[in-house]
Short mmCIF file of C-alpha atoms in Angstrom, two decimals:
data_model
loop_
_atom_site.label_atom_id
_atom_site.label_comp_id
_atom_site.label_asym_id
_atom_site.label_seq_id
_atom_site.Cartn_x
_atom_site.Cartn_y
_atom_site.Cartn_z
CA UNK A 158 -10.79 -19.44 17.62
CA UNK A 159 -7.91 -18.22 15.43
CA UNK A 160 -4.59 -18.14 16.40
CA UNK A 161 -3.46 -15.42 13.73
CA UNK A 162 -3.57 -11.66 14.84
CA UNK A 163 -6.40 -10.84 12.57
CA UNK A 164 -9.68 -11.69 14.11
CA UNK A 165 -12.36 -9.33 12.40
CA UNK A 166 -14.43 -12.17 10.59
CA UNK A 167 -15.18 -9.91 7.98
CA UNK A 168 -11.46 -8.95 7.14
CA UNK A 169 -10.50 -12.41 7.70
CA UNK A 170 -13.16 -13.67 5.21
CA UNK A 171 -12.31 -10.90 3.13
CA UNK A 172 -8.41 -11.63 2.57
CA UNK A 173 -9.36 -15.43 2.37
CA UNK A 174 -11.20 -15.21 -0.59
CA UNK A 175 -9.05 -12.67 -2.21
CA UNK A 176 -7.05 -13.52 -5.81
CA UNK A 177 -4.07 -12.53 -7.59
CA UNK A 178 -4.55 -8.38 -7.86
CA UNK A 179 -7.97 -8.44 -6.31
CA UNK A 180 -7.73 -5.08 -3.79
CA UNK A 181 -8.73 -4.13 -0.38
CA UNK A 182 -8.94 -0.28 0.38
CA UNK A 183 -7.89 0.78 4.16
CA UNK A 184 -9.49 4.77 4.37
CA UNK A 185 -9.67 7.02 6.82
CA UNK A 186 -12.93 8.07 8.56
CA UNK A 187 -13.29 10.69 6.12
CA UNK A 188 -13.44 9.09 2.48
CA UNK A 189 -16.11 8.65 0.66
CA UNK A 190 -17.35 5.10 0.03
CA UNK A 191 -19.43 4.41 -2.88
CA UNK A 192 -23.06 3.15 -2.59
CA UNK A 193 -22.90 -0.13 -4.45
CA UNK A 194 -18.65 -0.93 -2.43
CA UNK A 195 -18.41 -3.14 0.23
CA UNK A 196 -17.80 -1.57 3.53
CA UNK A 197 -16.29 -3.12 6.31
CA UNK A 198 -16.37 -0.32 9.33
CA UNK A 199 -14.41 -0.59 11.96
CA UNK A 200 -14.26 2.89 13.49
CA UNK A 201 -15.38 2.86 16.88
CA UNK A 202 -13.98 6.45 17.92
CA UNK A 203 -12.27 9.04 16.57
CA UNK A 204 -8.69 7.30 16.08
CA UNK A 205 -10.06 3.64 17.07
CA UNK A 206 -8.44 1.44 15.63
CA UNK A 207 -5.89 3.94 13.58
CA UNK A 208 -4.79 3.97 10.47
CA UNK A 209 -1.69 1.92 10.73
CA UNK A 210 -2.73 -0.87 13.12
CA UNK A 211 -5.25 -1.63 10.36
CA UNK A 212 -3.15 -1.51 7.59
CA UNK A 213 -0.65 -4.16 10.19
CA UNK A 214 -3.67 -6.77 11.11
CA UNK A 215 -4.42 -6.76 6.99
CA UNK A 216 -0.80 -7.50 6.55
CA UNK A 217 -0.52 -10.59 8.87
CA UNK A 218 -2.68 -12.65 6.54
CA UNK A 219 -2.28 -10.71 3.24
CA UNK A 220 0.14 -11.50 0.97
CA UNK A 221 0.29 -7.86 -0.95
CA UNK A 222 2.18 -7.02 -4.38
CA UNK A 223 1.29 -3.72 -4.44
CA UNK A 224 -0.06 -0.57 -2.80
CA UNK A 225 -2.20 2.01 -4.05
CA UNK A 226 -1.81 6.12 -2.69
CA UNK A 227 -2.76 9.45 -3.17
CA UNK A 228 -0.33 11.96 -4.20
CA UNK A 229 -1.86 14.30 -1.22
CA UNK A 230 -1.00 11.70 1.28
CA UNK A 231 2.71 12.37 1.22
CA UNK A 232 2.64 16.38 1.13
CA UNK A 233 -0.55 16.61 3.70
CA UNK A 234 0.65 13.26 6.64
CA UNK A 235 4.52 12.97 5.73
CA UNK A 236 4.69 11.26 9.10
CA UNK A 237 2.00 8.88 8.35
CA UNK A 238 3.08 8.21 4.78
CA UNK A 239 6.75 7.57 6.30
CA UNK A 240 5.11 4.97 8.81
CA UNK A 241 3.03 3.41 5.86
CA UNK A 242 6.02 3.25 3.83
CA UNK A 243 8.20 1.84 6.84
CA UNK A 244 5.58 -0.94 7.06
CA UNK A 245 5.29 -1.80 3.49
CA UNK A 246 9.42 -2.22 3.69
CA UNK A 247 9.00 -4.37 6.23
CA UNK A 248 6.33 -6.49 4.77
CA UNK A 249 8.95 -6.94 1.84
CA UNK A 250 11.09 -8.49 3.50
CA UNK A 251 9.56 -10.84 5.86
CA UNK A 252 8.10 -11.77 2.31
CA UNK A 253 11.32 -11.50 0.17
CA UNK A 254 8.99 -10.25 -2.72
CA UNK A 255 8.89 -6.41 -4.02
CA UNK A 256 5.71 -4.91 -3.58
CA UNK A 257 5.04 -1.89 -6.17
CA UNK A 258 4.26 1.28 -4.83
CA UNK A 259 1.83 3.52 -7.20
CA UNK A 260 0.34 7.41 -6.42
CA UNK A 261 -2.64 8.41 -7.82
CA UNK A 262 -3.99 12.34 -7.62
CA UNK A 263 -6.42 11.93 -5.15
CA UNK A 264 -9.61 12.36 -6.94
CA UNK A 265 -8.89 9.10 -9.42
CA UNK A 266 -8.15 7.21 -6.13
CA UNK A 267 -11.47 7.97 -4.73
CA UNK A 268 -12.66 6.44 -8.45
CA UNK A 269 -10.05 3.60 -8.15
CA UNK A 270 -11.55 2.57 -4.86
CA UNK A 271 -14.63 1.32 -6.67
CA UNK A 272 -12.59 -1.73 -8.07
CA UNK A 273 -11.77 -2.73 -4.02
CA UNK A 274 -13.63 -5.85 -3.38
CA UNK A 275 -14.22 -4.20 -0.37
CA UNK A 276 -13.14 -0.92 1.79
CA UNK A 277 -12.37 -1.32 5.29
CA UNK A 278 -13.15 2.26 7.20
CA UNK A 279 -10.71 3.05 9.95
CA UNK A 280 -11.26 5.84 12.81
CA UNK A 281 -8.56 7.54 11.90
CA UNK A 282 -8.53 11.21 11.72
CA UNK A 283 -5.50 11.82 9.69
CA UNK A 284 -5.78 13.48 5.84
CA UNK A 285 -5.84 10.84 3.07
CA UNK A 286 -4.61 8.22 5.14
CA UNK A 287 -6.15 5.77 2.45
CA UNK A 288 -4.19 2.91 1.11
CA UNK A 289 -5.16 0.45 -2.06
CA UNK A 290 -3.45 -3.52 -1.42
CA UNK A 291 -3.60 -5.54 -4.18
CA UNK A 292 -2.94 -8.88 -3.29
CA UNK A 293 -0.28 -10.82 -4.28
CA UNK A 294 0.37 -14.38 -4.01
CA UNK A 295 2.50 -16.49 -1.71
CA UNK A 296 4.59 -18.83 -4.27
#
């Protein structure tokens, strides 16, 4: 069994066999996932597992270089977005890398999402609490 904190084989697969800039999407329970995308689902209930608890697991194996928003997310969850953002400082420095931070209007990050190698759905309730991580690399 693994010892790490993620232990959704799919996830874990997932950021295993990720490259430099390859993406992961973390959504709500409300976005739209194309047809032909990958979809991981992990809602259970409304708000199991939330938003950022996801977005935390994905981080304790990811190495990320850059994240991915809507514009919407800010104006529509500030407290959300703050969390997100408090996270994503975090993750910088454990790493002692800069990770880019780049909004998108939300209708071209519902088209961006198609270039995710795969989209993991969440249970969480909150408006466009959707994030893009590309990956970076550890070196």
């Amino acid at each position: 069994m693994k010892k790490t904190a993620l232990i959704n084989a799919e996830l874990s697969y997932l950021v295993a066999s990720l490259g430099h800039s390859q993406e992961i999407t973390v959504c709500d329970a409300g976005l739209p996932i194309a047809a032909g995308s990958k979809r991981i689902d992990l809602a259970l209930i409304p708000g199991v597992p939330d938003f950022i608890t996801s977005v935390r697991a994905i981080l304790s194996e990811l190495c990320v270089a850059g994240v991915i928003l809507a514009e919407e997310f800010a104006i529509e969850s500030p407290e959300l977005h703050q969390a997100l953002l408090a996270l994503i400082a975090e993750e910088e420095r454990l790493m002692a890398q800069k990770i880019t931070l780049q909004y998108l209007p939300h209708t071209a990050f519902k088209q961006r999402i198609c270039l995710s190698n795969a989209v993991g759905r969440t249970g969480e309730f909150t408006p466009y609490a959707n994030v893009i991580l590309q990956a970076g690399v550890v070196f």
